[in-house]
Each structure stands twice: as C-alpha cells, then as structure tokens.
Amino acid sequence: MSDTVIKDDEVDIVIAALRSDLTSFMEDWRIIFSRFHLIIVKDPDLSEDLKIPDGFNHDVYTKSDIDQCVGSASTSVLFSGYSCRYFGYLMSRKKYIVSIDDDCVPAKDNKGHLVDVVAQHIWNLRAPATPFFFNTLYDPYCAGADFVRGYPFSLRNGVTCALSCGLWLNLADLDAPTQALKPEMRNSRYVDAVLTVPARTMMPLSGINVAFEREVIGPALFPGLRLGGEGKLRWETIEDLFSGMCAKVVCDHLGLGVKSGLPYVWRKESGDAVESLKKEWEGVKLMEEVVPFFQTVRLLRSAVTAEDCVLEIAKMVKEQLGPSDRVFTRAADAMVEWIKLWKAVASASTSAA
Amino acid sequence: MAHPSSTTPTKIIPPLTDELDIVIPTIRNLDFLEQWRPFFEHYHLIIVQDGDPTKTIRVPDGFDYELYNRNDVNKILGPKASCISFKDSACRCFGFLVSKKKYIFTIDDDCFVAKDPTGKEINALAQHITNLLTPSTPNFFNTLYDPYRDGADFVRGYPFSLREGVPTAISHGLWLNIPDYDAPTQLVKPRERNTRYVDAVMTIPKRTLFPMCGMNLGFNRELIGPAMYFGLMGDGQPIGRYDDMWAGWCCKVICDHLGLGVKTGLPYLWHSKASNPFVNLKKEYKGIYWQEDIIPFFQAVVLPKECTTVQQCYIELSKQVKEKLGPLDNYFQTLADAMVTWIEAWDEINSQPKAVSQSTTPPKSVSQSTTPPKKEESSPKPK
C-alpha cells in the first residue's frame, strides 16, 4: 500500500456538512485532505453559514445551487440531511470519490500511526477484488500476503473494485437499539484487514466512510429511501444502507467488487441513542423487508450499465416493496429521478478540475 | 461453619474436556506437544500414525491418548480401510471416524503456540471452542465481523430477525510465520512469512466457497462429522495436498444446505515448517488443473430438499461427483466410491450404542492424579 501513487487530480473528497462549523473537522483532516480538491455540500436544511478554514482547494454547494440544478421541489426530497452528499457526487468530475461524515476524525492504527484514509481507500479501489472465492488470508494483493493453497489460479486476476467501505473506531456504526442497550460500548478493535465481500453476499453499507470509482458505480449510490422521521444522526437514517445494498447487487451483476475493512476513521460521540430509537424504529422495521428483497433481486442480462441496473431495481422496488409501504414507492421514484439527473449532469467525461 | 479459604485460587476448568478430542496425524514425532501441554493436557488425544506401522511414535508423558497405526486402521475397517489415505495427512480423518466426542480439534505436528501482538501466548483450542459454541451469521455479512465477540456487535442495518445466527459447524484457524501457500507461490516467494495478526473471526457467507486448511481446524462432529472426509491422497493416488480442500468444499456445500455456519480467522498458531516446494508441486500438479473444474462443480451443486442429514447430503454429493467430475478423470470415480465407503464406515462405527463404545475405550486411564498414566503403545481392541 505504501507504493500507491495517487495523482491529486484523481480524487474528490465529498463532505456533507450537517453542522455549520467545519473548522475543527477540516483542521483534523488537513494533513490528509489538503492536497485534494474538496466538494462540500451544505445540508439545505441548515440555516447558518458554513465556517471553513483557509488553505483548502474546495467548492461549496448550498441550497440555492442545488435548487438551481434540480428544482427546489427535488432538493428537499432528494438532498436534505445526509443525502446532500449525493449532490456532491453529481457535481464531481474525478475518477475517485472519498466521502467521510463530518463527525469523524483520523484514526490511529495499531502502531500509533495516523491512518491515511484516502491512500487506503485508493489502494482498495486500485487493487483487484476477489468476489468469487474467499481468500482466508484476506487481501491477497497487499504486501506480505497472497492467495492461499487451494485458490483457483483462474480467479487470481480478480475483478475491478468499484466500492471500498471503511470502518470506525470509538463510536461504531451500530443501530440505536444496540447502542442504547450498550451505552458504554466503544469499538477499540483495529482489525488489520481488507477483504472482498463475496458475490451474492449482502451487507449493510455504511455511508460514514466510503470511497468509490465514480463513473463505474456512481449511479448506484443515490438518495432513495428517506424515513418519515429521518433525522440528522446516522441512527435516524437508513438511506445509505438501502443504496448500498442496491450498489452491491449492481456490482455483483456487473462483475465488480466491493471491499470492506481498512481504513478506519475515529467517530466522535454525538447524539443520544435512546432518543434516536424513537425515530429509528421505522428503519429497523423496514430492513426486515429490504434485506430479503435485495437478496433475491436478479437483473436482466440486458442491463449492462449501473444506470440500467438502478432503473430495473427501481421498477422492482415499486412493484414488490411499494405495496407494503409508501416509503418504498417514494424511494423508487427518487431512484428514477436520480438516474435522470445523473445522465444529465454527471456523466460528462472525467476531466481534471 | 467452615469458610473457604480466601487465598485458594478458584480452579479454572478447561471447557469441554469430556466432549472434545484432539486429532493429530503424524509420521515423525510428537515433540511439538510439549509446547502445547498447558493447553492440551486436560483433553484426550487421538493420534493417527501414518507411514510405517512398525515405527514407534514417542508421545510425551502425561497425555491421555489413543494411537492408531495403519495396522489398526486395516483391522478396524477391514475392506473399508481402502477409503483412508496412506502416506498423507489425509489419514487424520480416521481419527474423526473413531472419536466418540462431540467436538474435534485437529492440528499438524509442525504447528506451535503463537503469540498475539501483546506477546501473550494464544490458546488456540480455547478460541476454537468459543467459535464453535457461538452462532455463525452466514445469511448477511456483518462488517464488524463476529458480532458475538466481546466488544463487537451487529451493525446498523443488520436485520434483527437474522441476529440469532445459526449453529457453527466449523472453526477454521490461521497461521503466522509459514503461510499455507501452494507450491507455485512457495517457489516464487520462498521467504514470505505471514506476520499480520488480523484480530477477527468471521462467518464465511452462504454460497461462498473457501480453501479449508486442515492444519488448525475445529468442528462439531455431531453437526458435520460425516462430511469431514479427507479423500484419497498420497500413496498410490495421483494427487496430494488437496485433502483438506476437498473436505472443505464438501463441508461448505453441505453446511449451506443444512443452515450451518463456518467461521474463519482467529485463532492463529505458529506454523514452523515449510515443506519442500518441489515435492509439493509434484503432489499438487494435477490438483492445480483439476480445481479449475472442481470449483465450478461445487459452486453449482444443488442438494435436494429430501437430503436432511449430513450422510444423505454426502451420498448425494458423491453421486454428483461421479457424474460430473468422473469424465474429468477416473480418479473422481474412485473418489466418489470412497466417499460412499467412508459414509458406510462412519455409520457402522458410530451407530454403536454408547454403552458398548465406552467399554472399548482404550485401557489407559484418564489421569486425575499427578502420576502420569502408562504409555499407550498399541491400539484399543476393535469393536
């Protein structure tokens, strides 16, 4: 990983600003972020002006920018709260996007070194993924590791990795009931591994610390499922989980890989799990339907792009999940709207900023 | 009224001492057991002596064990002994066959106690037991790995209906120092050592195959034992070093079908000996080509709903092996037959009522005192 050479103009760092004062966040990340271009999207529901320290190459998008691009009706439906980051994905022209929640700071690894979250994500995306057979020594491409005995040679080329999902020390991405039951629990276990999530295996894709190859999988990371009581804490959302499962299905269908594991970020304390529990109960209930749905989705062979796949899934969501809850019908409509936007706005060719 | 002395330390009783056997195949010696003594001494060992049966394998004093050489295998199984490999560690599955316990831990004789990053010695057996006694989660991937571990849990989005998990059938451990590479990789990277301690246990998802290494393996014999057949390898066979792989693919397919879980990750042990890569290449050569067909075969296997026991699944699998892999090489016809022989042997040996099998336990006693029990030189009487 240490020999990963990242060209500065290959990466956009997309930050959803749910709090107005980004000073300490940006200072904490300065050493890692400052060489890259940043896209900061202000939550349209946030009224205060953003405070951003000097010395960053960045663009800021606010409610008026979003309104201008998509129309104010769509703004509130698609891009409020955590979902405002997707507008950043739409605006980006870079090959890779790295997106971190604004309540996270750099973590330290087992040796006490600061984790370069961008370098690790880009390494994950650059090295092949191996979704068709599990390697018991995890990532076979990193230094000091390889494929183990019994791993078929024809599968050792791997496939393109489209999505890299990192993890969190301190406040892990647990749901509200779990955190409320174990209020003292903090994640202190640094697991030194990256692994490919096998094909046809579903997982909860947390949006807190992700990176992806924009042109390849961007259309499948969308603002879709908005809870009735969706709030400004991760406990009060499942939009990333819904979109993430869709993205995994798309990756499986298109023969792309998804990795999970390193890098870690340090997630700071915020919110009250018990309070969020009152709102998040809806999300917990919906996951019971969402997961079996995605586990059985099979896409047509004719769907050869991420856009095609998402549109097909949107149809299925409407038909199969819509009848049980209107939230799914709205999600399906949002997915269709998103693809329209993506085709109109985002699918310009990759060019240096 | 007497009060217990506050200075007497509470004796920690190792878990499952009456329910777990440690199976060790060996052709050389068992000196490695000295290092494992604190962790193994309360458990019963089944030693399967491969190679020359006239050679005496020295077992360090103080262990409770039964030892079987090739003569014993032949005596106990009669004509069915043909399914047990000779001159290959695949013979270890004979130990699985004759065990009377619920759990098995199997380890190679060139594996030693590893240390974790804090420098503490790792009790690999205890970790396997924990893995086997906690559920697996094959139906949905938990990004924080084993949710039942201390300090971990299910992540946001993990459906509550799936949080009970399923019973764990297999616990697959890893190796520091000499990693389990195939011959080509060993030849290209002779100096590579595994120094990365990955502090995780995880469930291998449903419908995902993996290469199961037999060096450091625990399993629930009652749940999956009949599928732990290590195939025909070694002397007189066209292939070697695919015994554990074969068992692992069969087991995984059956576990997926029966709703059982397979874990991989901790514990680590220290693998000390790199076998000769040129010798390995000769053994593996055919396997390297054959696995290109074997893997798609296992990936496509569908077991009928009517197969509800491991034995039924395994017999059905043997039929499919014969039909689909038979054309690849005659070896698979023979292997399919051996798979059936194995199940016949398993059912014969394991269908005895408990009272009978207890009376035929080896004459050497379980040591409760400080005097080491007598050395067991010959096998117990056949049933």
CSV table of N, CA and C in Angstrom, one decimal, chain B residues 107-240:
chain,number,residue,atom,x,y,z
B,107,ILE,N,-4.8,-30.6,14.5
B,107,ILE,CA,-3.6,-29.8,14.4
B,107,ILE,C,-2.5,-30.6,13.8
B,108,ASP,N,-1.6,-29.9,13.0
B,108,ASP,CA,-0.5,-30.6,12.4
B,108,ASP,C,0.7,-30.6,13.4
B,109,ASP,N,1.6,-31.6,13.3
B,109,ASP,CA,2.6,-31.7,14.2
B,109,ASP,C,3.8,-30.8,14.0
B,110,ASP,N,3.7,-29.8,13.1
B,110,ASP,CA,4.7,-28.8,12.9
B,110,ASP,C,4.1,-27.4,13.3
B,111,CYS,N,3.1,-27.4,14.1
B,111,CYS,CA,2.4,-26.2,14.5
B,111,CYS,C,2.6,-25.9,16.0
B,112,PHE,N,3.0,-24.7,16.3
B,112,PHE,CA,3.3,-24.4,17.7
B,112,PHE,C,2.5,-23.2,18.2
B,113,VAL,N,2.7,-22.9,19.4
B,113,VAL,CA,1.9,-21.9,20.1
B,113,VAL,C,2.4,-20.5,19.5
B,114,ALA,N,1.4,-19.7,19.0
B,114,ALA,CA,1.8,-18.4,18.6
B,114,ALA,C,1.5,-17.4,19.7
B,115,LYS,N,2.1,-16.1,19.5
B,115,LYS,CA,1.8,-15.1,20.4
B,115,LYS,C,1.0,-14.0,19.7
B,116,ASP,N,0.1,-13.4,20.5
B,116,ASP,CA,-0.7,-12.3,19.9
B,116,ASP,C,0.2,-11.0,20.0
B,117,PRO,N,-0.3,-9.9,19.4
B,117,PRO,CA,0.5,-8.7,19.4
B,117,PRO,C,1.0,-8.2,20.8
B,118,THR,N,0.3,-8.6,21.8
B,118,THR,CA,0.7,-8.1,23.2
B,118,THR,C,1.8,-9.0,23.7
B,119,GLY,N,2.1,-10.1,23.0
B,119,GLY,CA,3.1,-11.0,23.5
B,119,GLY,C,2.6,-12.2,24.3
B,120,LYS,N,1.3,-12.2,24.4
B,120,LYS,CA,0.6,-13.3,25.2
B,120,LYS,C,0.5,-14.5,24.3
B,121,GLU,N,0.7,-15.7,24.9
B,121,GLU,CA,0.6,-17.0,24.2
B,121,GLU,C,-0.9,-17.2,23.9
B,122,ILE,N,-1.1,-17.7,22.7
B,122,ILE,CA,-2.5,-17.9,22.2
B,122,ILE,C,-3.0,-19.3,22.5
B,123,ASN,N,-4.1,-19.4,23.2
B,123,ASN,CA,-4.7,-20.7,23.5
B,123,ASN,C,-5.6,-21.0,22.3
B,124,ALA,N,-5.1,-21.6,21.3
B,124,ALA,CA,-5.8,-21.8,20.0
B,124,ALA,C,-7.1,-22.7,20.3
B,125,LEU,N,-6.9,-23.7,21.1
B,125,LEU,CA,-8.0,-24.6,21.4
B,125,LEU,C,-9.2,-23.9,22.0
B,126,ALA,N,-8.9,-23.0,23.0
B,126,ALA,CA,-9.9,-22.2,23.7
B,126,ALA,C,-10.7,-21.3,22.7
B,127,GLN,N,-9.9,-20.8,21.7
B,127,GLN,CA,-10.6,-19.9,20.7
B,127,GLN,C,-11.5,-20.7,19.8
B,128,HIS,N,-11.0,-21.9,19.4
B,128,HIS,CA,-11.9,-22.7,18.5
B,128,HIS,C,-13.1,-23.1,19.3
B,129,ILE,N,-13.0,-23.4,20.6
B,129,ILE,CA,-14.2,-23.7,21.3
B,129,ILE,C,-15.2,-22.6,21.4
B,130,THR,N,-14.7,-21.4,21.6
B,130,THR,CA,-15.5,-20.2,21.6
B,130,THR,C,-16.2,-20.0,20.3
B,131,ASN,N,-15.4,-20.2,19.2
B,131,ASN,CA,-16.0,-20.1,17.9
B,131,ASN,C,-17.1,-21.1,17.7
B,132,LEU,N,-16.9,-22.3,18.1
B,132,LEU,CA,-17.9,-23.4,17.9
B,132,LEU,C,-19.1,-23.2,18.8
B,133,LEU,N,-18.9,-22.6,19.9
B,133,LEU,CA,-20.1,-22.5,20.9
B,133,LEU,C,-20.9,-21.3,20.6
B,134,THR,N,-20.4,-20.4,19.8
B,134,THR,CA,-21.2,-19.2,19.5
B,134,THR,C,-21.8,-19.3,18.0
B,135,PRO,N,-22.9,-18.6,17.8
B,135,PRO,CA,-23.5,-18.8,16.4
B,135,PRO,C,-22.7,-18.2,15.3
B,136,SER,N,-23.0,-18.6,14.1
B,136,SER,CA,-22.5,-18.0,12.9
B,136,SER,C,-23.5,-17.2,12.2
B,137,THR,N,-23.1,-16.3,11.3
B,137,THR,CA,-24.1,-15.5,10.6
B,137,THR,C,-23.8,-15.5,9.1
B,138,PRO,N,-24.2,-16.6,8.5
B,138,PRO,CA,-23.9,-16.7,7.0
B,138,PRO,C,-24.8,-16.0,6.1
B,139,ASN,N,-26.0,-15.5,6.6
B,139,ASN,CA,-27.0,-15.0,5.7
B,139,ASN,C,-26.9,-13.5,5.4
B,140,PHE,N,-26.0,-12.8,6.1
B,140,PHE,CA,-25.9,-11.4,5.9
B,140,PHE,C,-24.5,-11.1,6.5
B,141,PHE,N,-23.7,-10.3,5.8
B,141,PHE,CA,-22.4,-10.0,6.2
B,141,PHE,C,-22.3,-8.9,7.3
B,142,ASN,N,-21.7,-9.2,8.4
B,142,ASN,CA,-21.6,-8.2,9.4
B,142,ASN,C,-20.2,-7.5,9.3
B,143,THR,N,-20.2,-6.2,9.0
B,143,THR,CA,-19.0,-5.5,8.7
B,143,THR,C,-18.0,-5.4,9.9
B,144,LEU,N,-18.6,-5.6,11.1
B,144,LEU,CA,-17.7,-5.6,12.3
B,144,LEU,C,-17.4,-7.1,12.6
B,145,TYR,N,-17.4,-8.0,11.7
B,145,TYR,CA,-17.0,-9.3,11.8
B,145,TYR,C,-17.9,-10.1,12.9
B,146,ASP,N,-17.3,-10.9,13.7
B,146,ASP,CA,-18.1,-11.8,14.6
B,146,ASP,C,-18.8,-10.9,15.6
B,147,PRO,N,-20.2,-10.8,15.5
B,147,PRO,CA,-20.9,-9.9,16.4
B,147,PRO,C,-21.0,-10.4,17.8
B,148,TYR,N,-20.7,-11.7,18.0
B,148,TYR,CA,-20.8,-12.3,19.4
B,148,TYR,C,-19.6,-12.1,20.2
B,149,ARG,N,-18.5,-11.6,19.6
B,149,ARG,CA,-17.3,-11.3,20.3
B,149,ARG,C,-17.4,-10.2,21.3
B,150,ASP,N,-16.7,-10.2,22.4
B,150,ASP,CA,-16.6,-9.1,23.3
B,150,ASP,C,-16.2,-7.8,22.5
B,151,GLY,N,-16.9,-6.8,22.8
B,151,GLY,CA,-16.5,-5.5,22.2
B,151,GLY,C,-17.1,-5.3,20.8
B,152,ALA,N,-17.8,-6.3,20.2
B,152,ALA,CA,-18.4,-6.2,18.9
B,152,ALA,C,-19.9,-6.4,19.0
B,153,ASP,N,-20.6,-6.1,17.9
B,153,ASP,CA,-22.0,-6.4,17.8
B,153,ASP,C,-22.4,-6.3,16.4
B,154,PHE,N,-23.7,-6.5,16.1
B,154,PHE,CA,-24.2,-6.3,14.8
B,154,PHE,C,-24.3,-4.8,14.5
B,155,VAL,N,-24.0,-4.5,13.2
B,155,VAL,CA,-24.0,-3.1,12.8
B,155,VAL,C,-25.4,-2.6,12.4
B,156,ARG,N,-25.5,-1.3,12.3
B,156,ARG,CA,-26.8,-0.7,11.8
B,156,ARG,C,-27.2,-1.3,10.5
B,157,GLY,N,-28.4,-1.7,10.4
B,157,GLY,CA,-28.9,-2.3,9.1
B,157,GLY,C,-29.0,-3.8,9.2
B,158,TYR,N,-28.4,-4.4,10.2
B,158,TYR,CA,-28.4,-5.8,10.2
B,158,TYR,C,-29.8,-6.3,10.7
B,159,PRO,N,-30.5,-7.0,9.9
B,159,PRO,CA,-31.9,-7.3,10.3
B,159,PRO,C,-31.9,-8.0,11.7
B,160,PHE,N,-32.9,-7.7,12.5
B,160,PHE,CA,-33.0,-8.3,13.8
B,160,PHE,C,-33.4,-9.8,13.7
B,161,SER,N,-34.1,-10.1,12.7
B,161,SER,CA,-34.6,-11.5,12.5
B,161,SER,C,-33.4,-12.4,12.2
B,162,LEU,N,-32.3,-11.8,11.8
B,162,LEU,CA,-31.1,-12.7,11.5
B,162,LEU,C,-30.1,-12.7,12.6
B,163,ARG,N,-30.4,-12.1,13.7
B,163,ARG,CA,-29.3,-11.9,14.7
B,163,ARG,C,-29.2,-13.1,15.7
B,164,GLU,N,-30.1,-14.1,15.5
B,164,GLU,CA,-29.8,-15.3,16.3
B,164,GLU,C,-28.7,-16.1,15.8
B,165,GLY,N,-28.5,-16.0,14.5
B,165,GLY,CA,-27.5,-16.8,13.8
B,165,GLY,C,-27.9,-18.2,13.7
B,166,VAL,N,-26.9,-19.0,13.2
B,166,VAL,CA,-27.1,-20.4,13.0
B,166,VAL,C,-26.0,-21.2,13.8
B,167,PRO,N,-26.2,-22.5,14.0
B,167,PRO,CA,-25.2,-23.2,14.7
B,167,PRO,C,-23.9,-23.2,13.9
B,168,THR,N,-22.7,-23.2,14.6
B,168,THR,CA,-21.5,-23.2,14.0
B,168,THR,C,-21.0,-24.6,13.9
B,169,ALA,N,-20.7,-25.0,12.7
B,169,ALA,CA,-20.2,-26.4,12.5
B,169,ALA,C,-18.7,-26.5,12.4
B,170,ILE,N,-18.0,-25.4,11.8
B,170,ILE,CA,-16.6,-25.5,11.6
B,170,ILE,C,-15.9,-24.2,12.0
B,171,SER,N,-14.8,-24.3,12.6
B,171,SER,CA,-13.9,-23.1,13.0
B,171,SER,C,-12.6,-23.3,12.4
B,172,HIS,N,-12.3,-22.4,11.4
B,172,HIS,CA,-11.0,-22.5,10.6
B,172,HIS,C,-10.0,-21.5,11.1
B,173,GLY,N,-8.9,-22.0,11.7
B,173,GLY,CA,-7.9,-21.0,12.2
B,173,GLY,C,-6.8,-20.7,11.2
B,174,LEU,N,-6.0,-19.8,11.5
B,174,LEU,CA,-4.9,-19.3,10.6
B,174,LEU,C,-3.5,-19.6,11.1
B,175,TRP,N,-2.5,-19.1,10.4
B,175,TRP,CA,-1.1,-19.4,10.7
B,175,TRP,C,-0.2,-18.2,10.6
B,176,LEU,N,0.6,-18.0,11.6
B,176,LEU,CA,1.6,-17.0,11.5
B,176,LEU,C,2.9,-17.7,11.0
B,177,ASN,N,3.8,-17.0,10.5
B,177,ASN,CA,5.1,-17.5,10.1
B,177,ASN,C,5.0,-18.1,8.7
B,178,ILE,N,5.0,-19.5,8.5
B,178,ILE,CA,4.9,-20.1,7.2
B,178,ILE,C,3.4,-20.1,6.8
B,179,PRO,N,3.0,-19.3,5.8
B,179,PRO,CA,1.6,-19.3,5.4
B,179,PRO,C,1.3,-20.5,4.6
B,180,ASP,N,0.0,-20.9,4.5
B,180,ASP,CA,-0.4,-22.0,3.7
B,180,ASP,C,-0.5,-21.7,2.3
B,181,TYR,N,0.6,-21.6,1.6
B,181,TYR,CA,0.7,-21.3,0.2
B,181,TYR,C,0.8,-22.6,-0.6
B,182,ASP,N,0.4,-22.6,-1.9
B,182,ASP,CA,0.6,-23.7,-2.8
B,182,ASP,C,2.0,-23.7,-3.3
B,183,ALA,N,2.4,-24.8,-4.0
B,183,ALA,CA,3.8,-24.9,-4.4
B,183,ALA,C,4.3,-23.8,-5.3
B,184,PRO,N,3.5,-23.4,-6.4
B,184,PRO,CA,4.0,-22.3,-7.2
B,184,PRO,C,4.2,-21.0,-6.4
B,185,THR,N,3.4,-20.7,-5.5
B,185,THR,CA,3.6,-19.5,-4.7
B,185,THR,C,4.8,-19.6,-3.8
B,186,GLN,N,5.0,-20.8,-3.2
B,186,GLN,CA,6.1,-21.0,-2.4
B,186,GLN,C,7.4,-20.9,-3.2
B,187,LEU,N,7.4,-21.3,-4.5
B,187,LEU,CA,8.6,-21.2,-5.3
B,187,LEU,C,8.9,-19.8,-5.6
B,188,VAL,N,7.9,-19.0,-5.9
B,188,VAL,CA,8.1,-17.6,-6.2
B,188,VAL,C,8.4,-16.8,-5.0
B,189,LYS,N,7.9,-17.1,-3.9
B,189,LYS,CA,8.1,-16.3,-2.7
B,189,LYS,C,8.6,-17.1,-1.5
B,190,PRO,N,9.8,-17.7,-1.6
B,190,PRO,CA,10.3,-18.6,-0.6
B,190,PRO,C,10.5,-18.0,0.7
B,191,ARG,N,10.7,-16.7,0.8
B,191,ARG,CA,11.0,-16.0,2.0
B,191,ARG,C,9.8,-15.3,2.7
B,192,GLU,N,8.6,-15.4,2.0
B,192,GLU,CA,7.5,-14.7,2.6
B,192,GLU,C,7.0,-15.3,3.9
B,193,ARG,N,6.8,-14.5,4.9
B,193,ARG,CA,6.3,-15.0,6.2
B,193,ARG,C,5.0,-14.2,6.5
B,194,ASN,N,4.1,-14.9,7.1
B,194,ASN,CA,2.9,-14.1,7.5
B,194,ASN,C,3.1,-13.5,8.9
B,195,THR,N,3.2,-12.2,8.9
B,195,THR,CA,3.4,-11.5,10.1
B,195,THR,C,2.2,-10.7,10.5
B,196,ARG,N,1.1,-10.8,9.7
B,196,ARG,CA,0.0,-9.9,10.0
B,196,ARG,C,-1.0,-10.6,10.9
B,197,TYR,N,-1.2,-10.1,12.1
B,197,TYR,CA,-2.2,-10.7,13.0
B,197,TYR,C,-3.5,-9.9,12.8
B,198,VAL,N,-4.5,-10.6,12.2
B,198,VAL,CA,-5.8,-10.0,12.0
B,198,VAL,C,-6.7,-10.4,13.1
B,199,ASP,N,-7.1,-9.4,13.9
B,199,ASP,CA,-7.8,-9.7,15.1
B,199,ASP,C,-9.3,-9.9,14.8
B,200,ALA,N,-9.7,-10.9,14.0
B,200,ALA,CA,-11.1,-11.1,13.7
B,200,ALA,C,-11.4,-12.5,13.5
B,201,VAL,N,-12.7,-12.8,13.8
B,201,VAL,CA,-13.3,-14.1,13.5
B,201,VAL,C,-14.5,-13.7,12.6
B,202,MET,N,-14.7,-14.4,11.5
B,202,MET,CA,-15.9,-14.0,10.7
B,202,MET,C,-16.5,-15.3,10.1
B,203,THR,N,-17.8,-15.1,9.8
B,203,THR,CA,-18.5,-16.2,9.2
B,203,THR,C,-18.3,-16.1,7.7
B,204,ILE,N,-18.0,-17.2,7.0
B,204,ILE,CA,-17.9,-17.2,5.6
B,204,ILE,C,-19.3,-17.3,5.1
B,205,PRO,N,-19.7,-16.3,4.2
B,205,PRO,CA,-21.1,-16.2,3.8
B,205,PRO,C,-21.6,-17.4,3.1
B,206,LYS,N,-22.9,-17.6,3.1
B,206,LYS,CA,-23.6,-18.7,2.4
B,206,LYS,C,-23.3,-18.6,1.0
B,207,ARG,N,-23.1,-19.8,0.4
B,207,ARG,CA,-22.8,-19.9,-1.1
B,207,ARG,C,-21.4,-19.4,-1.5
B,208,THR,N,-20.6,-19.1,-0.5
B,208,THR,CA,-19.2,-18.7,-0.8
B,208,THR,C,-18.3,-19.9,-0.4
B,209,LEU,N,-17.5,-20.3,-1.4
B,209,LEU,CA,-16.5,-21.4,-1.1
B,209,LEU,C,-15.2,-20.8,-0.6
B,210,PHE,N,-14.4,-21.6,0.1
B,210,PHE,CA,-13.1,-21.2,0.6
B,210,PHE,C,-12.2,-22.4,0.6
B,211,PRO,N,-10.9,-22.1,0.7
B,211,PRO,CA,-9.9,-23.2,0.8
B,211,PRO,C,-9.7,-23.5,2.3
B,212,MET,N,-10.2,-24.7,2.7
B,212,MET,CA,-10.1,-25.1,4.1
B,212,MET,C,-8.8,-25.8,4.4
B,213,CYS,N,-8.0,-25.2,5.3
B,213,CYS,CA,-6.8,-25.8,5.7
B,213,CYS,C,-6.9,-26.7,6.9
B,214,GLY,N,-6.4,-27.9,6.9
B,214,GLY,CA,-6.6,-28.8,8.0
B,214,GLY,C,-5.6,-28.7,9.1
B,215,MET,N,-4.7,-27.7,9.0
B,215,MET,CA,-3.6,-27.6,10.0
B,215,MET,C,-4.1,-27.1,11.4
B,216,ASN,N,-5.2,-26.4,11.4
B,216,ASN,CA,-5.6,-25.7,12.6
B,216,ASN,C,-7.1,-25.6,12.5
B,217,LEU,N,-7.8,-26.6,12.8
B,217,LEU,CA,-9.2,-26.8,12.5
B,217,LEU,C,-10.0,-27.4,13.6
B,218,GLY,N,-11.2,-26.7,13.9
B,218,GLY,CA,-12.1,-27.3,14.9
B,218,GLY,C,-13.5,-27.5,14.2
B,219,PHE,N,-14.2,-28.6,14.7
B,219,PHE,CA,-15.5,-28.7,14.1
B,219,PHE,C,-16.4,-29.5,15.1
B,220,ASN,N,-17.7,-29.3,14.9
B,220,ASN,CA,-18.7,-30.0,15.7
B,220,ASN,C,-19.0,-31.3,14.9
B,221,ARG,N,-18.5,-32.4,15.5
B,221,ARG,CA,-18.6,-33.7,14.9
B,221,ARG,C,-20.0,-34.2,14.7
B,222,GLU,N,-20.8,-33.8,15.7
B,222,GLU,CA,-22.3,-34.2,15.6
B,222,GLU,C,-23.0,-33.5,14.4
B,223,LEU,N,-22.5,-32.2,14.1
B,223,LEU,CA,-23.2,-31.5,13.1
B,223,LEU,C,-22.7,-31.8,11.7
B,224,ILE,N,-21.4,-32.0,11.6
B,224,ILE,CA,-20.8,-32.1,10.2
B,224,ILE,C,-19.8,-33.3,10.0
B,225,GLY,N,-19.6,-34.0,11.1
B,225,GLY,CA,-18.5,-35.1,11.1
B,225,GLY,C,-18.5,-35.9,9.8
B,226,PRO,N,-19.7,-36.5,9.4
B,226,PRO,CA,-19.6,-37.4,8.2
B,226,PRO,C,-19.1,-36.7,7.0
B,227,ALA,N,-19.1,-35.4,6.9
B,227,ALA,CA,-18.7,-34.8,5.7
B,227,ALA,C,-17.2,-34.4,5.7
B,228,MET,N,-16.5,-34.7,6.9
B,228,MET,CA,-15.1,-34.4,7.1
B,228,MET,C,-14.3,-35.5,6.6
B,229,TYR,N,-14.5,-35.9,5.4
B,229,TYR,CA,-13.7,-37.0,4.8
B,229,TYR,C,-12.6,-36.3,3.9
B,230,PHE,N,-11.4,-36.7,4.2
B,230,PHE,CA,-10.3,-36.0,3.5
B,230,PHE,C,-9.8,-36.7,2.2
B,231,GLY,N,-10.6,-37.6,1.7
B,231,GLY,CA,-10.4,-38.0,0.3
B,231,GLY,C,-9.2,-39.0,0.2
B,232,LEU,N,-8.9,-39.3,-1.1
B,232,LEU,CA,-7.9,-40.3,-1.4
B,232,LEU,C,-6.7,-39.5,-1.9
B,233,MET,N,-5.6,-39.6,-1.0
B,233,MET,CA,-4.4,-38.8,-1.3
B,233,MET,C,-3.2,-39.7,-1.1
B,234,GLY,N,-2.1,-39.2,-1.5
B,234,GLY,CA,-0.8,-39.8,-1.1
B,234,GLY,C,-0.5,-41.0,-1.9
B,235,ASP,N,-0.1,-42.1,-1.2
B,235,ASP,CA,0.4,-43.3,-1.8
B,235,ASP,C,-0.6,-43.9,-2.7
B,236,GLY,N,-0.1,-44.1,-4.0
B,236,GLY,CA,-1.0,-44.8,-5.0
B,236,GLY,C,-2.0,-43.9,-5.5
B,237,GLN,N,-2.0,-42.6,-5.2
B,237,GLN,CA,-3.0,-41.7,-5.7
B,237,GLN,C,-2.3,-40.6,-6.6
B,238,PRO,N,-3.1,-40.1,-7.5
B,238,PRO,CA,-2.5,-39.1,-8.5
B,238,PRO,C,-2.3,-37.7,-7.9
B,239,ILE,N,-2.7,-37.6,-6.7
B,239,ILE,CA,-2.8,-36.2,-6.2
B,239,ILE,C,-2.5,-36.2,-4.7
B,240,GLY,N,-2.0,-35.0,-4.2
B,240,GLY,CA,-1.8,-34.9,-2.8
B,240,GLY,C,-2.0,-33.4,-2.4
